[in-house]
Amino acid sequence: MSSNPPIFLKENEQSNSKYVEMQPSQTTSVLLEDPLQNLCLASQEVLQKAQQSGRSRCLKCGGSRMFYCYTCYVPVENVPVEQLPLVQLPLKIDIIKHPNETDGKSTAIHAKLLAPEFVNIYTYPCIPEYEETDHEVALVFPGPKSVSIKDISSHLQQRIQNSRRDKHADPDKPPVKRKKTEGQDGRSLNDSKWKGTTLKKIVLIDSTWNQTNKIVSDERLQGLLQVELKSRKTCFWRHQKGKPETFLSTIEAIYYFLVDYHTDLLEEKYRGQYDNLLFFYSFMYQLIKKAKCSGDKQTRKLLH
Ligand SMILES: [Zn+2]
């Protein structure tokens, strides 16, 4: 049994790979006090000011919103976009949201606002076709066939090899004259330095648990490699009824995926590169926590 603290605490990242499901008795209130406090974040002054002045106008649709517009995916007038951190990601991210999901409650928008070049949000059933690129894409979903992050590369490489074999087996197609062990750029598929480079995109589903299961069974997503995250306890303040505390919000799932991708797959030390993905999340979490303590229903209503 591990005596490590909950794994959302940064100090514990090094030992994540040896992490086993945490026992409830280890979840001391001291450790859960402020799980997001050690993040490397940009100044949240802009959010503090916006919060004090209240809702502001969306410059696109004119709607009155707090911090950002959840329908236009832009920050509001009193949150200038140039004051938001811009996060560089190592992968593209497709988020598929259920049409019935309440936009205002989704944390998927945080990713779009903070890493706009890397993130696309689609509303089910309008989703991209992944068939041609399924050797570069993984679906983050904890299903029975899911693999761990560190095993993504070997599974995707297996797909490349299988598809080549299938082509070779097709009598109508002449065999491709290239050595089987070489990747597209000539590097050996077994070369450990090539680790991680096959994965170019992850897909996440942003909806309630029941709806997620329905979307996952869509045939356009069926063929994708499924990847599951290590067990982590959520800080999500809109905790879904009846769901375990390990059911993460979308932005938490993206963040933790990237941290593990960095350490387990790229095998590089994580230095907080993606922490700003939690720029809004950590701020709103603190607000909710304070409001809960002081019984401030107004703030809670504003953020829910
Ligand atoms: Zn708007």
Tab-separated table of C-alpha atoms and ligand atoms in Angstrom:
chain	number	residue	atom	x	y	z
A	1	MET	CA	0.000	0.000	0.000
A	2	SER	CA	1.302	3.407	-0.901
A	3	SER	CA	1.673	6.080	1.706
A	4	ASN	CA	1.768	8.812	-0.914
A	5	PRO	CA	-0.556	11.800	-0.684
A	6	PRO	CA	-3.315	12.179	-3.324
A	7	ILE	CA	-1.671	12.339	-6.707
A	8	PHE	CA	-2.945	15.736	-7.745
A	9	LEU	CA	-0.263	17.089	-5.454
A	10	LYS	CA	2.705	17.947	-7.561
A	11	GLU	CA	5.380	16.601	-5.262
A	12	ASN	CA	4.076	13.181	-5.959
A	13	GLU	CA	4.548	13.180	-9.711
A	14	GLN	CA	7.773	11.252	-9.651
A	15	SER	CA	6.158	8.337	-7.921
A	16	ASN	CA	2.976	8.365	-9.999
A	17	SER	CA	3.984	5.329	-11.965
A	18	LYS	CA	3.997	3.232	-8.852
A	19	TYR	CA	0.732	4.639	-7.675
A	20	VAL	CA	-1.989	2.273	-6.563
A	21	GLU	CA	-5.592	3.191	-5.851
A	22	MET	CA	-5.622	5.348	-2.768
A	23	GLN	CA	-7.346	4.015	0.297
A	24	PRO	CA	-10.111	6.304	1.654
A	25	SER	CA	-8.453	6.310	5.065
A	26	GLN	CA	-5.450	8.094	3.571
A	27	THR	CA	-7.540	10.993	2.330
A	28	THR	CA	-6.826	13.321	5.183
A	29	SER	CA	-8.575	16.651	5.204
A	30	VAL	CA	-5.239	18.436	5.460
A	31	LEU	CA	-4.123	17.083	2.104
A	32	LEU	CA	-7.417	17.922	0.445
A	33	GLU	CA	-7.402	21.436	1.879
A	34	ASP	CA	-5.977	23.108	-1.212
A	35	PRO	CA	-5.063	20.638	-3.934
A	36	LEU	CA	-4.464	23.286	-6.604
A	37	GLN	CA	-2.156	25.534	-4.588
A	38	ASN	CA	1.161	24.351	-6.026
A	39	LEU	CA	0.433	25.126	-9.654
A	40	CYS	CA	2.657	27.418	-11.747
A	41	LEU	CA	-0.004	29.894	-12.770
A	42	ALA	CA	-0.041	33.268	-14.517
A	43	SER	CA	-1.355	36.194	-12.457
A	44	GLN	CA	-5.079	35.819	-11.843
A	45	GLU	CA	-5.498	39.533	-11.168
A	46	VAL	CA	-7.613	39.899	-14.296
A	47	LEU	CA	-10.052	37.326	-12.925
A	48	GLN	CA	-10.081	38.923	-9.481
A	49	LYS	CA	-11.011	42.287	-11.021
A	50	ALA	CA	-13.628	40.722	-13.277
A	51	GLN	CA	-15.128	38.860	-10.374
A	52	GLN	CA	-15.391	42.053	-8.349
A	53	SER	CA	-17.034	44.007	-11.151
A	54	GLY	CA	-19.490	41.189	-11.922
A	55	ARG	CA	-20.818	39.924	-15.214
A	56	SER	CA	-19.654	41.539	-18.399
A	57	ARG	CA	-20.614	41.557	-22.059
A	58	CYS	CA	-19.544	38.978	-24.631
A	59	LEU	CA	-18.080	40.957	-27.527
A	60	LYS	CA	-19.426	38.438	-30.021
A	61	CYS	CA	-23.021	37.739	-28.998
A	62	GLY	CA	-23.608	40.493	-26.438
A	63	GLY	CA	-24.631	38.010	-23.760
A	64	SER	CA	-23.971	38.823	-20.115
A	65	ARG	CA	-21.396	36.391	-18.748
A	66	MET	CA	-18.857	35.830	-16.003
A	67	PHE	CA	-15.221	35.571	-17.229
A	68	TYR	CA	-16.015	34.017	-20.636
A	69	CYS	CA	-18.843	33.278	-23.014
A	70	TYR	CA	-19.624	29.583	-23.027
A	71	THR	CA	-21.429	29.749	-26.359
A	72	CYS	CA	-18.849	31.788	-28.332
A	73	TYR	CA	-15.709	30.429	-26.586
A	74	VAL	CA	-14.252	33.907	-26.022
A	75	PRO	CA	-13.460	35.852	-22.848
A	76	VAL	CA	-15.871	38.672	-21.950
A	77	GLU	CA	-15.201	42.393	-22.332
A	78	ASN	CA	-13.633	42.875	-18.883
A	79	VAL	CA	-11.272	39.910	-19.343
A	80	PRO	CA	-8.960	41.076	-22.160
A	81	VAL	CA	-7.706	38.084	-24.142
A	82	GLU	CA	-4.101	39.357	-24.014
A	83	GLN	CA	-4.174	39.029	-20.230
A	84	LEU	CA	-4.929	35.338	-20.429
A	85	PRO	CA	-2.051	32.851	-20.505
A	86	LEU	CA	-1.535	31.010	-23.797
A	87	VAL	CA	-0.641	27.382	-23.273
A	88	GLN	CA	1.377	25.404	-25.833
A	89	LEU	CA	0.328	21.774	-25.977
A	90	PRO	CA	2.262	18.782	-27.342
A	91	LEU	CA	-0.874	17.409	-29.025
A	92	LYS	CA	-4.132	18.461	-30.608
A	93	ILE	CA	-7.258	17.919	-28.558
A	94	ASP	CA	-10.759	17.233	-29.869
A	95	ILE	CA	-13.533	17.589	-27.332
A	96	ILE	CA	-16.911	16.096	-28.193
A	97	LYS	CA	-19.744	17.491	-26.173
A	98	HIS	CA	-23.260	16.200	-25.867
A	99	PRO	CA	-25.869	18.686	-27.201
A	100	ASN	CA	-27.882	18.420	-23.982
A	101	GLU	CA	-24.947	19.284	-21.799
A	102	THR	CA	-25.369	22.694	-20.171
A	103	ASP	CA	-22.674	24.836	-21.778
A	104	GLY	CA	-22.223	27.035	-18.722
A	105	LYS	CA	-21.187	24.067	-16.611
A	106	SER	CA	-18.607	22.677	-18.990
A	107	THR	CA	-14.918	23.108	-18.226
A	108	ALA	CA	-14.018	22.058	-21.789
A	109	ILE	CA	-14.238	25.735	-22.736
A	110	HIS	CA	-11.272	26.497	-20.454
A	111	ALA	CA	-9.072	24.449	-22.746
A	112	LYS	CA	-10.348	26.237	-25.860
A	113	LEU	CA	-9.735	29.656	-24.263
A	114	LEU	CA	-6.245	28.866	-22.972
A	115	ALA	CA	-4.920	26.773	-25.869
A	116	PRO	CA	-7.093	27.896	-28.819
A	117	GLU	CA	-4.737	26.626	-31.527
A	118	PHE	CA	-4.682	23.123	-30.125
A	119	VAL	CA	-8.268	22.570	-29.043
A	120	ASN	CA	-11.449	22.003	-31.050
A	121	ILE	CA	-14.886	21.497	-29.567
A	122	TYR	CA	-17.523	19.536	-31.505
A	123	THR	CA	-21.167	19.011	-30.649
A	124	TYR	CA	-22.318	15.432	-31.029
A	125	PRO	CA	-23.358	14.000	-33.504
A	126	CYS	CA	-21.249	16.364	-35.677
A	127	ILE	CA	-17.835	14.824	-35.087
A	128	PRO	CA	-14.758	14.301	-37.279
A	129	GLU	CA	-13.926	11.039	-39.053
A	130	TYR	CA	-10.888	9.384	-37.490
A	131	GLU	CA	-10.719	6.254	-39.634
A	132	GLU	CA	-7.766	7.390	-41.752
A	133	THR	CA	-5.747	8.642	-38.795
A	134	ASP	CA	-6.581	6.085	-36.121
A	135	HIS	CA	-2.868	5.281	-35.693
A	136	GLU	CA	-2.299	8.860	-34.432
A	137	VAL	CA	-5.374	9.340	-32.254
A	138	ALA	CA	-6.440	8.077	-28.838
A	139	LEU	CA	-9.763	8.385	-27.044
A	140	VAL	CA	-9.482	9.181	-23.344
A	141	PHE	CA	-12.045	6.854	-21.845
A	142	PRO	CA	-11.919	4.297	-19.026
A	143	GLY	CA	-13.367	1.271	-20.815
A	144	PRO	CA	-12.594	-2.440	-20.534
A	145	LYS	CA	-10.142	-2.225	-23.464
A	146	SER	CA	-8.363	0.919	-22.272
A	147	VAL	CA	-4.587	0.973	-22.117
A	148	SER	CA	-2.350	3.091	-19.925
A	149	ILE	CA	-0.658	6.239	-21.230
A	150	LYS	CA	2.801	4.699	-21.250
A	151	ASP	CA	1.547	1.904	-23.541
A	152	ILE	CA	-0.003	4.226	-26.156
A	153	SER	CA	3.027	4.181	-28.468
A	154	SER	CA	3.336	0.427	-28.692
A	155	HIS	CA	-0.391	0.042	-29.390
A	156	LEU	CA	-0.391	2.715	-32.096
A	157	GLN	CA	2.710	1.241	-33.693
A	158	GLN	CA	0.993	-2.118	-33.725
A	159	ARG	CA	-1.829	-0.518	-35.677
A	160	ILE	CA	0.598	0.803	-38.289
A	161	GLN	CA	2.154	-2.618	-38.675
A	162	ASN	CA	-1.233	-4.324	-38.868
A	163	SER	CA	-2.509	-1.951	-41.533
A	164	ARG	CA	0.643	-2.541	-43.609
A	165	ARG	CA	0.166	-6.263	-43.300
A	166	ASP	CA	-3.450	-5.883	-44.411
A	167	LYS	CA	-2.356	-3.924	-47.462
A	168	HIS	CA	0.217	-6.537	-48.324
A	169	ALA	CA	-2.392	-9.247	-47.988
A	170	ASP	CA	-4.688	-7.516	-50.475
A	171	PRO	CA	-4.076	-9.193	-53.863
A	172	ASP	CA	-5.281	-6.116	-55.772
A	173	LYS	CA	-2.624	-3.901	-54.256
A	174	PRO	CA	1.057	-4.339	-55.052
A	175	PRO	CA	3.251	-4.566	-51.945
A	176	VAL	CA	4.802	-1.311	-50.796
A	177	LYS	CA	8.535	-1.498	-51.270
A	178	ARG	CA	9.668	-0.324	-47.903
A	179	LYS	CA	11.273	-2.163	-45.056
A	180	LYS	CA	8.624	-3.227	-42.570
A	181	THR	CA	10.499	-1.963	-39.554
A	182	GLU	CA	10.740	1.609	-40.752
A	183	GLY	CA	8.427	4.443	-39.843
A	184	GLN	CA	7.394	7.081	-42.353
A	185	ASP	CA	10.532	9.085	-41.737
A	186	GLY	CA	12.794	6.069	-41.917
A	187	ARG	CA	13.303	5.664	-38.191
A	188	SER	CA	12.935	2.230	-36.723
A	189	LEU	CA	9.602	1.547	-35.083
A	190	ASN	CA	11.469	-0.069	-32.239
A	191	ASP	CA	13.624	3.002	-31.663
A	192	SER	CA	12.849	4.203	-28.160
A	193	LYS	CA	13.599	7.794	-29.185
A	194	TRP	CA	10.559	7.640	-31.398
A	195	LYS	CA	8.324	7.102	-28.391
A	196	GLY	CA	5.292	9.297	-28.241
A	197	THR	CA	5.647	10.816	-31.662
A	198	THR	CA	2.956	8.627	-33.198
A	199	LEU	CA	0.261	10.158	-31.007
A	200	LYS	CA	-0.878	13.453	-32.484
A	201	LYS	CA	-4.344	13.919	-31.093
A	202	ILE	CA	-6.496	12.920	-28.156
A	203	VAL	CA	-10.281	12.898	-28.112
A	204	LEU	CA	-12.301	13.531	-24.954
A	205	ILE	CA	-16.015	13.380	-24.359
A	206	ASP	CA	-17.517	16.217	-22.354
A	207	SER	CA	-20.817	15.058	-20.955
A	208	THR	CA	-22.457	13.219	-18.103
A	209	TRP	CA	-21.484	9.623	-17.585
A	210	ASN	CA	-24.612	8.103	-19.212
A	211	GLN	CA	-24.312	10.271	-22.303
A	212	THR	CA	-20.599	9.530	-22.555
A	213	ASN	CA	-21.294	5.815	-22.851
A	214	LYS	CA	-23.687	6.466	-25.718
A	215	ILE	CA	-21.185	8.649	-27.599
A	216	VAL	CA	-18.351	6.175	-27.078
A	217	SER	CA	-20.387	3.461	-28.753
A	218	ASP	CA	-20.720	5.587	-31.923
A	219	GLU	CA	-19.100	3.627	-34.746
A	220	ARG	CA	-16.906	6.581	-35.703
A	221	LEU	CA	-15.209	6.340	-32.311
A	222	GLN	CA	-15.321	2.576	-31.925
A	223	GLY	CA	-12.092	1.980	-33.782
A	224	LEU	CA	-9.990	4.362	-31.682
A	225	LEU	CA	-7.460	3.239	-29.143
A	226	GLN	CA	-8.907	3.888	-25.691
A	227	VAL	CA	-6.663	5.290	-23.004
A	228	GLU	CA	-7.399	5.623	-19.339
A	229	LEU	CA	-5.940	7.989	-16.810
A	230	LYS	CA	-4.430	6.934	-13.563
A	231	SER	CA	-6.760	7.128	-10.651
A	232	ARG	CA	-6.987	10.688	-9.389
A	233	LYS	CA	-9.327	12.415	-7.060
A	234	THR	CA	-11.298	15.257	-8.554
A	235	CYS	CA	-11.555	18.768	-7.191
A	236	PHE	CA	-14.586	19.346	-9.351
A	237	TRP	CA	-17.093	21.404	-7.441
A	238	ARG	CA	-20.023	20.231	-9.522
A	239	HIS	CA	-19.441	16.706	-8.471
A	240	GLN	CA	-21.859	14.397	-10.244
A	241	LYS	CA	-24.280	12.621	-7.949
A	242	GLY	CA	-23.483	8.993	-7.392
A	243	LYS	CA	-20.167	9.181	-9.236
A	244	PRO	CA	-16.890	8.306	-7.556
A	245	GLU	CA	-14.566	11.137	-6.655
A	246	THR	CA	-12.236	9.928	-9.372
A	247	PHE	CA	-14.668	11.158	-12.049
A	248	LEU	CA	-12.722	14.143	-13.331
A	249	SER	CA	-13.992	17.328	-14.946
A	250	THR	CA	-12.924	17.667	-18.584
A	251	ILE	CA	-10.211	20.249	-17.902
A	252	GLU	CA	-8.790	18.131	-15.073
A	253	ALA	CA	-8.751	15.100	-17.379
A	254	ILE	CA	-6.911	17.058	-20.088
A	255	TYR	CA	-4.414	18.451	-17.600
A	256	TYR	CA	-3.632	15.136	-15.928
A	257	PHE	CA	-3.418	13.373	-19.279
A	258	LEU	CA	-0.798	15.892	-20.442
A	259	VAL	CA	1.226	15.681	-17.235
A	260	ASP	CA	1.362	11.887	-17.531
A	261	TYR	CA	2.001	12.052	-21.272
A	262	HIS	CA	4.972	14.271	-20.520
A	263	THR	CA	6.470	12.090	-17.807
A	264	ASP	CA	5.420	8.553	-18.809
A	265	LEU	CA	5.510	8.769	-22.593
A	266	LEU	CA	7.937	11.538	-23.492
A	267	GLU	CA	9.906	10.581	-20.369
A	268	GLU	CA	10.742	14.188	-19.581
A	269	LYS	CA	10.614	15.948	-16.258
A	270	TYR	CA	7.405	17.922	-15.858
A	271	ARG	CA	8.027	21.571	-14.998
A	272	GLY	CA	4.524	23.001	-14.917
A	273	GLN	CA	4.220	23.638	-18.673
A	274	TYR	CA	0.495	22.844	-18.725
A	275	ASP	CA	-0.479	24.229	-15.308
A	276	ASN	CA	-2.082	27.299	-16.839
A	277	LEU	CA	-4.768	25.044	-18.322
A	278	LEU	CA	-6.156	25.262	-14.783
A	279	PHE	CA	-6.033	29.093	-14.819
A	280	PHE	CA	-9.839	29.487	-14.670
A	281	TYR	CA	-10.466	26.226	-12.907
A	282	SER	CA	-8.258	26.875	-9.899
A	283	PHE	CA	-9.614	30.412	-9.529
A	284	MET	CA	-13.225	29.267	-9.684
A	285	TYR	CA	-12.464	26.406	-7.324
A	286	GLN	CA	-11.100	28.855	-4.757
A	287	LEU	CA	-14.142	31.112	-5.151
A	288	ILE	CA	-16.533	28.225	-4.637
A	289	LYS	CA	-14.578	27.017	-1.645
A	290	LYS	CA	-14.655	30.451	-0.037
A	291	ALA	CA	-18.339	30.877	-0.861
A	292	LYS	CA	-19.160	27.515	0.645
A	293	CYS	CA	-17.352	28.401	3.851
A	294	SER	CA	-19.052	31.769	4.188
A	295	GLY	CA	-22.445	30.598	2.927
A	296	ASP	CA	-22.289	33.128	0.078
A	297	LYS	CA	-25.027	31.859	-2.199
A	298	GLN	CA	-24.582	34.734	-4.640
A	299	THR	CA	-21.089	33.690	-5.735
A	300	ARG	CA	-22.079	30.062	-5.886
A	301	LYS	CA	-25.020	30.906	-8.125
A	302	LEU	CA	-22.829	33.005	-10.373
A	303	LEU	CA	-20.446	30.156	-11.066
A	304	HIS	CA	-22.909	27.293	-11.299
B	1	ZN	ZN	-21.014	35.081	-26.724
